[in-house]
Amino acid sequence: MAAWQPLHSLSTTAWLAAGFLSLALLHLLCCSPPVTQHAVFTPLLQFANTTFSSLSSSGRSFSCDYSEGRWVWAPGRARRYNATACGVKEGQDCLRNGRPDTGYLDWRWQPAAAGCPLQAFDAAAFLDAVRGRHVAFVGDSMARNQAESLFCLLSAASPHRVVHRDPDAHRRQFMRWAFPAHGVTLSVYWAPYLARSAGKSENYSMPYNLVHLDAPADRWAANADTMDVVVLAAGHWLLNSAVYHNGSRVIGAHAHPELNHTDIGYAAPLRQAYRTALERLSSSSGGRRPRTVVLATFSPTHFENNRMDDPAACARKEPYRDGEKELNSVEEELRSIVVEEAEAAAARRNAGDVRFEVLDVTKLAAMRPDGHPGPYMNRDPFAHGARERMQTDCLHFCLPGPVDTFNEILQQILTKRRW
Ligand SMILES: *[C@@H]1O[C@H](CO)[C@@H](O)[C@H](O)[C@H]1NC(C)=O
Ligand SMILES: *[C@@H]1O[C@H](CO)[C@@H](O)[C@H](O)[C@H]1NC(C)=O
Ligand SMILES: *[C@@H]1O[C@H](CO)[C@@H](O)[C@H](O)[C@H]1NC(C)=O
Ligand SMILES: *[C@@H]1O[C@H](CO)[C@@H](O)[C@H](O)[C@H]1NC(C)=O
Ligand SMILES: *[C@@H]1O[C@H](CO)[C@@H](O)[C@H](O)[C@H]1NC(C)=O
């Protein structure tokens, strides 16, 4: 399959540049060690000409396309929960951490499609739609960001309890919550490659990741049969240095030339990681309840001057306006791969017991440079004055924040159609 050929058209320099950026990104993606890398990302990558068809616009699934649109001023729209009270990761609790401006909470997403306003999140309706079900998020820290948003949105409206939360607050690899009144379980499994991985993803002092693309990561795969709704989100880690395996065979590497393996880039491994995950979720559904698999597309970062340690890296106070910000070629490609793999899985799977949906958030997330913690990933970051270099998060979103909109769209996906 072409997906496994090395992409000779892309220069090694580009991979290396992407590798340096991603090295620096690790402090956000993983365990928050001190920032040591300056990153300069050179967008040398060729522009991928992709067709933006999506399941949602093809008419095969639900009828509204929420992927295109604009953010419109809506005071008070998004102050729906107290993130401290629902226990979100501290690095994303921007209000607690002292972020002084709150205008980023006052926007709602207005889809471009006529007759398709995006309804505000309705916790009671969401819980009704997933009554008796296990809703699982699987993927990188953006999957966790969205899962924590969903927990906060739901817990503000219904009795709940924490079933499990990893004791190491910096890692949070597995969490589970219960909503007993509706018999709903909500889980999040950290699996940055979806596939089985070791090395840097487990231990930051390792030089690279070791990824087994033929095997889904153990923890979520072991529980896959219990999952009724699965939201998959991965992509950022694929830009990191890694050696990729199929069984015991090395297929290639990315951004790690020291080992002399062929650099296979990030696109082919991402595709294969999704295929392996979707195969796991397509199997073993016989005789069980129908399953919905939702593939969330790539959520871009906003390190505006490509500096990871600049307190002003994402200092904007408002969303981008329509046309102000275009996706770069990597973001477009990472988004397209997910859309294409969802379509391919849907085409392979005509029997109605697993449905595949795309949660296409790339555009709406790209337009929200104002919604990240920035330096407010740490508590009161300017208490001792401003420094030239500070830890800055322009990847995840503040909670509450724009990621709540991901869950508004998820709600539409889950309620527009019968089980
Ligand atoms: C992309 O490909 C389509 C069809 O092959 C073509 O019509 C379109 O002009 C191309 N777009 C760009 C930006 O190259
Ligand atoms: C949010 O909850 C925390 C802890 O429960 C509490 O200390 C804080 O005052 C609350 N904040 C607001 C704005 O209500
Ligand atoms: C992480 O890796 C380093 C270097 O390889 C090693 O010394 C250390 O023991 C590892 N830590 C854990 C917790 O495995
Ligand atoms: C992995 O190896 C198996 C068995 O040798 C082979 O059938 C499969 O096509 C390989 N997959 C990839 C993605 O290389
Ligand atoms: C990679 O290739 C270089 C040059 O041929 C060689 O010196 C080096 O030992 C090789 N590294 C590994 C890990 O095989």
Coordinates of C-alpha atoms and ligand atoms in Angstrom, one line a residue:
M1 CA 0.0 0.0 0.0
A2 CA 1.3 3.4 -0.9
A3 CA 0.9 4.5 2.6
W4 CA 4.0 2.6 3.6
Q5 CA 6.4 4.0 1.1
P6 CA 8.8 6.7 2.4
L7 CA 7.8 10.1 1.1
H8 CA 10.8 10.9 -1.0
S9 CA 9.3 14.2 -2.1
L10 CA 9.7 15.7 1.3
S11 CA 13.1 16.8 2.4
T12 CA 14.9 15.5 5.4
T13 CA 15.4 19.0 6.5
A14 CA 11.6 19.4 6.8
W15 CA 11.4 16.3 9.0
L16 CA 14.2 17.5 11.1
A17 CA 12.5 20.9 11.6
A18 CA 9.3 19.2 12.5
G19 CA 11.2 17.0 14.9
F20 CA 12.7 19.9 16.8
L21 CA 9.4 21.5 17.2
S22 CA 7.9 18.3 18.4
L23 CA 10.8 17.7 20.9
A24 CA 9.9 21.0 22.4
L25 CA 6.2 20.1 22.3
L26 CA 6.9 17.1 24.5
H27 CA 6.9 19.1 27.7
L28 CA 3.2 19.9 27.0
L29 CA 2.2 16.5 25.6
C30 CA 3.7 14.5 28.4
C31 CA 4.9 15.4 31.7
S32 CA 5.8 19.1 31.9
P33 CA 9.6 18.9 32.3
P34 CA 11.4 22.2 32.0
V35 CA 11.6 23.7 28.5
T36 CA 15.0 23.3 26.9
Q37 CA 14.4 23.6 23.2
H38 CA 14.0 26.5 21.0
A39 CA 12.0 25.6 18.1
V40 CA 12.0 26.9 14.6
F41 CA 9.5 25.2 12.4
T42 CA 10.2 25.7 8.7
P43 CA 7.1 24.8 6.7
L44 CA 9.1 23.2 3.8
L45 CA 6.6 20.5 3.5
Q46 CA 4.8 20.2 0.2
F47 CA 1.3 21.4 0.1
A48 CA -1.0 18.4 0.0
N49 CA -3.9 18.8 -2.3
T50 CA -6.7 17.1 -0.5
T51 CA -10.4 17.0 -1.0
F52 CA -12.3 18.1 2.0
S53 CA -15.2 15.7 1.8
S54 CA -16.4 14.6 5.1
L55 CA -18.9 12.0 6.2
S56 CA -21.0 14.7 7.7
S57 CA -21.4 16.5 4.4
S58 CA -21.8 13.4 2.3
G59 CA -25.3 12.9 3.7
R60 CA -24.5 9.4 4.8
S61 CA -24.5 10.3 8.4
F62 CA -26.0 13.3 10.0
S63 CA -27.1 16.3 8.0
C64 CA -25.3 19.4 9.4
D65 CA -21.7 20.2 8.6
Y66 CA -20.2 22.0 11.5
S67 CA -16.6 22.0 10.1
E68 CA -16.8 25.4 8.5
G69 CA -18.0 28.6 10.1
R70 CA -16.9 31.5 12.3
W71 CA -16.7 32.5 15.9
V72 CA -19.3 35.1 16.9
W73 CA -19.4 37.2 20.0
A74 CA -21.8 35.8 22.6
P75 CA -21.2 37.2 26.0
G76 CA -21.5 34.6 28.8
R77 CA -21.9 31.7 26.4
A78 CA -19.1 29.5 27.8
R79 CA -18.9 30.0 31.6
R80 CA -20.7 26.8 32.3
Y81 CA -18.6 25.2 35.0
N82 CA -16.0 25.7 37.6
A83 CA -13.0 23.8 36.4
T84 CA -11.4 23.6 39.8
A85 CA -14.5 22.1 41.3
C86 CA -14.6 19.4 38.6
G87 CA -10.9 18.7 39.0
V88 CA -9.4 19.4 35.5
K89 CA -5.7 19.1 34.9
E90 CA -4.3 22.2 36.7
G91 CA -2.4 23.3 33.7
Q92 CA -5.7 24.0 31.9
D93 CA -7.5 25.6 34.8
C94 CA -6.8 29.1 33.5
L95 CA -9.1 31.0 35.8
R96 CA -7.6 29.4 38.9
N97 CA -4.1 30.0 37.5
G98 CA -4.8 33.7 37.3
R99 CA -5.5 34.4 33.7
P100 CA -6.9 37.9 34.0
D101 CA -8.8 38.3 30.7
T102 CA -12.0 36.3 30.2
G103 CA -13.1 37.5 26.8
Y104 CA -12.1 34.1 25.4
L105 CA -15.1 32.6 27.1
D106 CA -17.5 34.8 25.1
W107 CA -17.6 33.2 21.7
R108 CA -19.8 30.7 20.1
W109 CA -19.2 28.7 16.9
Q110 CA -21.6 29.7 14.0
P111 CA -21.5 27.0 11.4
A112 CA -21.5 28.2 7.8
A113 CA -24.2 25.7 6.7
A114 CA -27.6 27.3 6.4
G115 CA -30.1 26.0 9.0
C116 CA -27.5 24.5 11.2
P117 CA -27.0 26.6 14.3
L118 CA -24.9 24.8 16.8
Q119 CA -27.0 24.2 19.9
A120 CA -25.5 24.9 23.3
F121 CA -24.4 21.9 25.3
D122 CA -27.4 20.2 27.1
A123 CA -26.1 17.9 29.8
A124 CA -29.5 16.2 30.4
A125 CA -30.0 15.5 26.7
F126 CA -26.4 14.2 26.3
L127 CA -26.8 11.8 29.3
D128 CA -30.2 10.6 27.9
A129 CA -28.6 10.0 24.5
V130 CA -25.9 7.8 26.1
R131 CA -28.0 6.2 28.9
G132 CA -26.5 2.9 30.0
R133 CA -23.4 3.4 27.8
H134 CA -19.7 3.6 28.2
V135 CA -18.3 6.7 26.5
A136 CA -14.5 6.4 26.1
F137 CA -11.9 8.9 24.9
V138 CA -8.7 7.4 23.5
G139 CA -5.7 9.3 22.3
D140 CA -3.3 12.0 23.2
S141 CA -3.6 14.9 25.6
M142 CA -6.2 16.6 23.4
A143 CA -8.4 13.6 23.9
R144 CA -8.0 14.1 27.6
N145 CA -8.6 17.9 27.3
Q146 CA -12.0 17.1 25.6
A147 CA -12.8 14.3 28.0
E148 CA -12.3 16.6 31.0
S149 CA -14.4 19.3 29.3
L150 CA -17.2 16.7 28.9
F151 CA -16.9 15.6 32.4
C152 CA -17.2 19.2 33.7
L153 CA -20.2 19.9 31.4
L154 CA -22.0 16.8 32.6
S155 CA -21.1 17.0 36.2
A156 CA -22.5 20.5 36.5
A157 CA -25.9 18.9 35.8
S158 CA -25.9 15.4 37.3
P159 CA -24.7 13.5 40.3
H160 CA -21.4 11.8 39.5
R161 CA -18.4 10.2 41.1
V162 CA -14.8 9.7 40.2
V163 CA -14.2 6.0 39.7
H164 CA -10.5 6.2 38.9
R165 CA -7.9 9.0 38.6
D166 CA -4.2 8.3 38.2
P167 CA -2.4 9.4 41.3
D168 CA 0.3 11.2 39.3
A169 CA -1.5 14.4 38.5
H170 CA 1.1 15.2 35.8
R171 CA 0.4 12.2 33.7
R172 CA -3.3 11.2 34.1
Q173 CA -3.1 8.2 31.8
F174 CA -6.4 6.8 32.8
M175 CA -9.5 8.3 34.3
R176 CA -13.0 7.1 34.8
W177 CA -16.1 8.8 36.0
A178 CA -19.6 7.5 36.6
F179 CA -23.1 9.1 36.3
P180 CA -25.2 6.6 38.3
A181 CA -28.5 8.2 37.6
H182 CA -28.1 7.5 33.9
G183 CA -25.8 4.4 34.1
V184 CA -23.2 6.3 32.1
T185 CA -19.5 5.7 32.4
L186 CA -17.0 8.1 31.0
S187 CA -13.3 7.1 30.6
V188 CA -10.2 8.5 29.1
Y189 CA -7.3 6.4 28.0
W190 CA -4.0 8.1 27.2
A191 CA -2.6 6.4 24.1
P192 CA -0.7 9.1 22.2
Y193 CA -0.2 6.9 19.2
L194 CA -3.4 4.9 19.6
A195 CA -1.0 2.0 19.0
R196 CA 1.3 0.4 21.5
S197 CA 4.2 2.6 22.3
A198 CA 7.2 2.8 24.6
G199 CA 10.3 4.9 25.0
K200 CA 9.8 8.6 25.3
S201 CA 6.0 8.4 25.6
E202 CA 6.6 6.5 28.8
N203 CA 9.8 8.0 30.0
Y204 CA 10.8 11.5 28.9
S205 CA 14.5 10.8 29.3
M206 CA 14.4 8.2 26.6
P207 CA 15.7 9.6 23.2
Y208 CA 12.7 8.5 21.0
N209 CA 9.5 6.5 20.9
L210 CA 9.1 2.9 20.0
V211 CA 5.8 2.3 18.3
H212 CA 4.1 -1.0 17.3
L213 CA 1.8 0.1 14.6
D214 CA 0.2 -3.4 14.3
A215 CA -1.0 -3.4 17.9
P216 CA -3.5 -1.1 19.6
A217 CA -2.2 0.2 23.0
D218 CA -2.9 -2.4 25.6
R219 CA -5.0 -0.6 28.2
W220 CA -7.7 0.7 25.9
A221 CA -7.6 -2.4 23.7
A222 CA -8.3 -4.6 26.7
N223 CA -11.4 -2.6 27.5
A224 CA -12.5 -2.0 23.9
D225 CA -15.3 -4.5 24.0
T226 CA -17.0 -2.5 26.7
M227 CA -17.0 0.8 24.8
D228 CA -20.2 2.0 23.1
V229 CA -19.1 5.5 22.1
V230 CA -15.4 5.9 21.4
V231 CA -13.8 9.3 20.6
L232 CA -10.3 8.9 19.0
A233 CA -7.9 11.8 18.9
A234 CA -4.2 11.5 18.0
G235 CA -1.7 13.3 15.8
H236 CA 0.6 15.5 17.7
W237 CA 2.9 12.7 18.8
L238 CA 3.4 11.5 15.3
L239 CA 5.6 14.6 14.7
N240 CA 8.0 13.3 17.4
S241 CA 11.0 11.1 16.8
A242 CA 10.1 7.5 16.7
V243 CA 11.0 4.0 15.4
Y244 CA 8.1 2.2 14.0
H245 CA 7.6 -1.6 14.1
N246 CA 5.3 -4.1 12.5
G247 CA 5.6 -7.1 14.8
S248 CA 9.3 -7.6 15.3
R249 CA 10.2 -5.9 12.0
V250 CA 11.3 -2.3 11.9
I251 CA 9.3 -0.5 9.2
G252 CA 11.2 2.8 9.5
A253 CA 11.7 5.8 11.7
H254 CA 10.9 9.5 11.9
A255 CA 13.1 12.4 12.9
H256 CA 15.7 10.1 14.3
P257 CA 18.4 9.7 11.6
E258 CA 21.0 8.4 14.1
L259 CA 19.6 4.9 13.8
N260 CA 19.9 4.9 9.9
H261 CA 16.4 3.7 9.4
T262 CA 14.4 5.0 6.5
D263 CA 12.5 8.1 7.5
I264 CA 8.8 7.3 6.8
G265 CA 7.5 10.6 7.9
Y266 CA 4.4 11.1 10.1
A267 CA 1.6 10.5 7.6
A268 CA 1.9 6.8 6.9
P269 CA 2.3 5.9 10.6
L270 CA -0.7 8.0 11.5
R271 CA -2.8 6.3 8.9
Q272 CA -1.7 2.9 10.1
A273 CA -2.2 3.8 13.7
Y274 CA -5.8 4.7 13.0
R275 CA -6.4 1.6 10.9
T276 CA -5.1 -0.6 13.7
A277 CA -7.4 1.2 16.2
L278 CA -10.4 1.1 13.9
E279 CA -9.9 -2.6 13.2
R280 CA -9.9 -3.3 16.9
L281 CA -13.1 -1.3 17.3
S282 CA -14.8 -2.9 14.3
S283 CA -14.2 -6.4 15.5
S284 CA -15.9 -8.1 18.4
S285 CA -19.0 -6.0 17.9
G286 CA -21.1 -9.0 16.8
G287 CA -24.0 -9.6 19.2
R288 CA -23.3 -6.6 21.2
R289 CA -24.9 -3.1 21.2
P290 CA -24.2 -0.8 18.3
R291 CA -21.0 1.2 18.6
T292 CA -20.3 4.7 17.5
V293 CA -16.7 5.6 16.7
V294 CA -16.0 9.3 16.4
L295 CA -12.7 10.4 14.9
A296 CA -11.7 13.9 16.1
T297 CA -9.5 15.7 13.6
F298 CA -6.3 17.5 14.4
S299 CA -6.4 20.5 16.7
P300 CA -3.6 22.9 15.7
T301 CA -1.2 24.7 18.0
H302 CA -0.6 28.5 18.1
F303 CA 3.0 29.0 18.9
E304 CA 2.9 32.1 16.8
N305 CA 6.6 32.9 16.5
N306 CA 7.5 29.2 16.8
R307 CA 8.8 29.7 20.2
M308 CA 7.7 27.3 22.9
D309 CA 9.0 29.3 25.8
D310 CA 7.8 32.8 24.9
P311 CA 5.1 34.0 27.4
A312 CA 3.6 35.9 24.5
A313 CA 3.5 33.0 22.0
C314 CA -0.3 32.9 22.1
A315 CA -1.2 36.2 23.6
R316 CA -4.0 37.1 21.3
K317 CA -7.2 38.0 23.0
E318 CA -9.7 37.2 20.3
P319 CA -10.4 34.5 17.7
Y320 CA -9.1 34.9 14.2
R321 CA -11.6 36.3 11.8
D322 CA -12.8 34.5 8.7
G323 CA -9.9 34.3 6.2
E324 CA -7.4 35.7 8.7
K325 CA -5.7 32.4 9.3
E326 CA -5.1 29.5 6.9
L327 CA -4.1 26.0 8.0
N328 CA -0.6 25.1 7.1
S329 CA 0.1 22.0 5.0
V330 CA 0.9 19.7 7.9
E331 CA -2.3 20.6 9.7
E332 CA -4.3 20.0 6.6
E333 CA -2.6 16.7 6.0
L334 CA -3.1 15.5 9.6
R335 CA -6.8 16.5 9.3
S336 CA -7.3 14.8 5.9
I337 CA -5.8 11.5 7.0
V338 CA -8.3 11.2 9.8
V339 CA -11.2 12.1 7.5
E340 CA -10.1 9.6 4.9
E341 CA -9.6 6.8 7.4
A342 CA -13.0 7.4 8.8
E343 CA -14.5 7.2 5.3
A344 CA -12.5 4.1 4.5
A345 CA -13.6 2.4 7.7
A346 CA -17.3 3.3 6.9
A347 CA -17.0 1.9 3.4
R348 CA -15.5 -1.4 4.7
R349 CA -18.2 -1.7 7.3
N350 CA -21.7 -1.7 5.8
A351 CA -23.3 -3.8 8.4
G352 CA -25.0 -1.3 10.7
D353 CA -23.5 -2.2 14.1
V354 CA -20.5 0.2 14.0
R355 CA -20.8 3.6 12.7
F356 CA -18.0 6.0 12.1
E357 CA -18.2 9.8 12.4
V358 CA -15.8 12.6 12.0
L359 CA -15.7 15.3 14.6
D360 CA -14.1 17.9 12.4
V361 CA -12.7 20.5 14.7
T362 CA -9.5 21.5 12.8
K363 CA -10.9 24.8 11.4
L364 CA -12.7 26.0 14.5
A365 CA -9.7 25.1 16.7
A366 CA -7.3 26.8 14.3
M367 CA -9.3 30.0 14.7
R368 CA -8.9 30.1 18.5
P369 CA -5.3 31.3 19.4
D370 CA -6.9 33.1 22.3
G371 CA -8.2 30.0 24.0
H372 CA -5.0 28.4 25.2
P373 CA -3.5 28.6 28.7
G374 CA -0.3 30.2 27.4
P375 CA 1.8 31.1 30.5
Y376 CA -1.3 30.4 32.7
M377 CA -0.5 26.7 32.4
N378 CA 1.2 27.5 35.7
R379 CA -0.3 29.2 38.7
D380 CA 0.2 33.0 38.9
P381 CA 3.0 32.9 36.4
F382 CA 3.8 36.6 36.7
A383 CA 3.8 36.7 40.5
H384 CA 7.5 37.4 40.5
G385 CA 7.5 39.5 37.4
A386 CA 7.7 38.6 33.7
R387 CA 10.6 36.6 32.4
E388 CA 11.8 36.4 28.8
R389 CA 11.4 32.6 28.8
M390 CA 8.5 30.9 30.5
Q391 CA 6.6 27.6 30.0
T392 CA 3.8 28.3 27.6
D393 CA 1.0 26.1 26.5
C394 CA -0.5 27.1 23.1
L395 CA -1.7 23.5 22.4
H396 CA -4.4 22.5 24.9
F397 CA -7.4 24.7 25.6
C398 CA -8.4 26.4 28.8
L399 CA -11.3 24.8 30.6
P400 CA -13.9 26.1 30.2
G401 CA -12.9 27.2 26.7
P402 CA -13.1 26.4 23.0
V403 CA -12.8 22.7 23.6
D404 CA -16.3 22.7 25.1
T405 CA -17.5 23.4 21.5
F406 CA -16.0 20.0 20.5
N407 CA -18.5 18.5 22.9
E408 CA -21.4 20.5 21.5
I409 CA -20.7 19.0 18.1
L410 CA -20.2 15.6 19.7
Q411 CA -23.6 16.0 21.2
Q412 CA -25.1 16.6 17.8
I413 CA -23.4 13.6 16.4
L414 CA -24.7 11.4 19.1
T415 CA -28.3 12.7 19.2
K416 CA -29.1 13.3 15.6
R417 CA -29.5 9.6 15.0
R418 CA -31.1 6.6 16.7
W419 CA -29.0 4.0 18.3
Ligands
LIG1 C1 -6.5 20.1 -6.3 O1 -6.9 19.0 -7.2 C2 -8.2 19.3 -7.9 C3 -8.6 18.1 -8.7 O2 -7.5 17.2 -9.0 C4 -8.0 20.5 -8.8 O3 -9.2 20.8 -9.4 C5 -7.6 21.7 -7.8 O4 -7.4 22.8 -8.6 C6 -6.4 21.4 -7.0 N1 -6.1 22.4 -6.1 C7 -4.9 22.9 -5.8 C8 -4.9 24.0 -4.8 O5 -3.9 22.5 -6.4
LIG2 C1 -14.5 27.0 42.1 O1 -14.4 25.9 42.9 C2 -13.4 26.1 43.9 C3 -13.2 24.7 44.6 O2 -14.4 24.1 44.8 C4 -13.6 27.2 44.8 O3 -12.6 27.4 45.7 C5 -13.8 28.5 44.0 O4 -14.1 29.6 44.8 C6 -14.8 28.3 42.9 N1 -14.7 29.5 42.0 C7 -15.8 30.2 41.7 C8 -15.5 31.3 40.7 O5 -16.9 29.9 42.1
LIG3 C1 13.9 6.5 32.3 O1 15.0 6.4 31.4 C2 16.3 6.7 32.0 C3 17.3 6.8 30.9 O2 17.1 5.7 30.0 C4 16.5 5.7 33.1 O3 17.8 6.0 33.7 C5 15.4 5.8 34.2 O4 15.6 4.7 35.1 C6 14.1 5.6 33.5 N1 13.0 5.9 34.5 C7 12.0 5.0 34.7 C8 11.0 5.5 35.7 O5 11.9 4.0 34.1
LIG4 C1 2.8 -6.3 8.9 O1 3.2 -7.6 8.8 C2 2.2 -8.5 8.4 C3 2.7 -9.9 8.5 O2 4.0 -10.1 7.9 C4 1.8 -8.1 7.0 O3 0.7 -9.0 6.5 C5 1.3 -6.7 7.0 O4 0.9 -6.3 5.7 C6 2.3 -5.8 7.5 N1 1.7 -4.5 7.7 C7 2.4 -3.4 7.4 C8 1.6 -2.1 7.6 O5 3.5 -3.4 7.0
LIG5 C1 24.7 4.9 10.8 O1 25.5 5.1 9.7 C2 26.7 5.8 10.0 C3 27.5 6.1 8.6 O2 27.4 5.0 7.8 C4 27.6 4.9 10.9 O3 28.8 5.5 11.2 C5 26.8 4.6 12.1 O4 27.5 3.7 13.0 C6 25.4 4.1 11.8 N1 24.6 4.0 13.0 C7 24.0 2.9 13.4 C8 23.2 3.0 14.7 O5 24.0 1.8 12.8

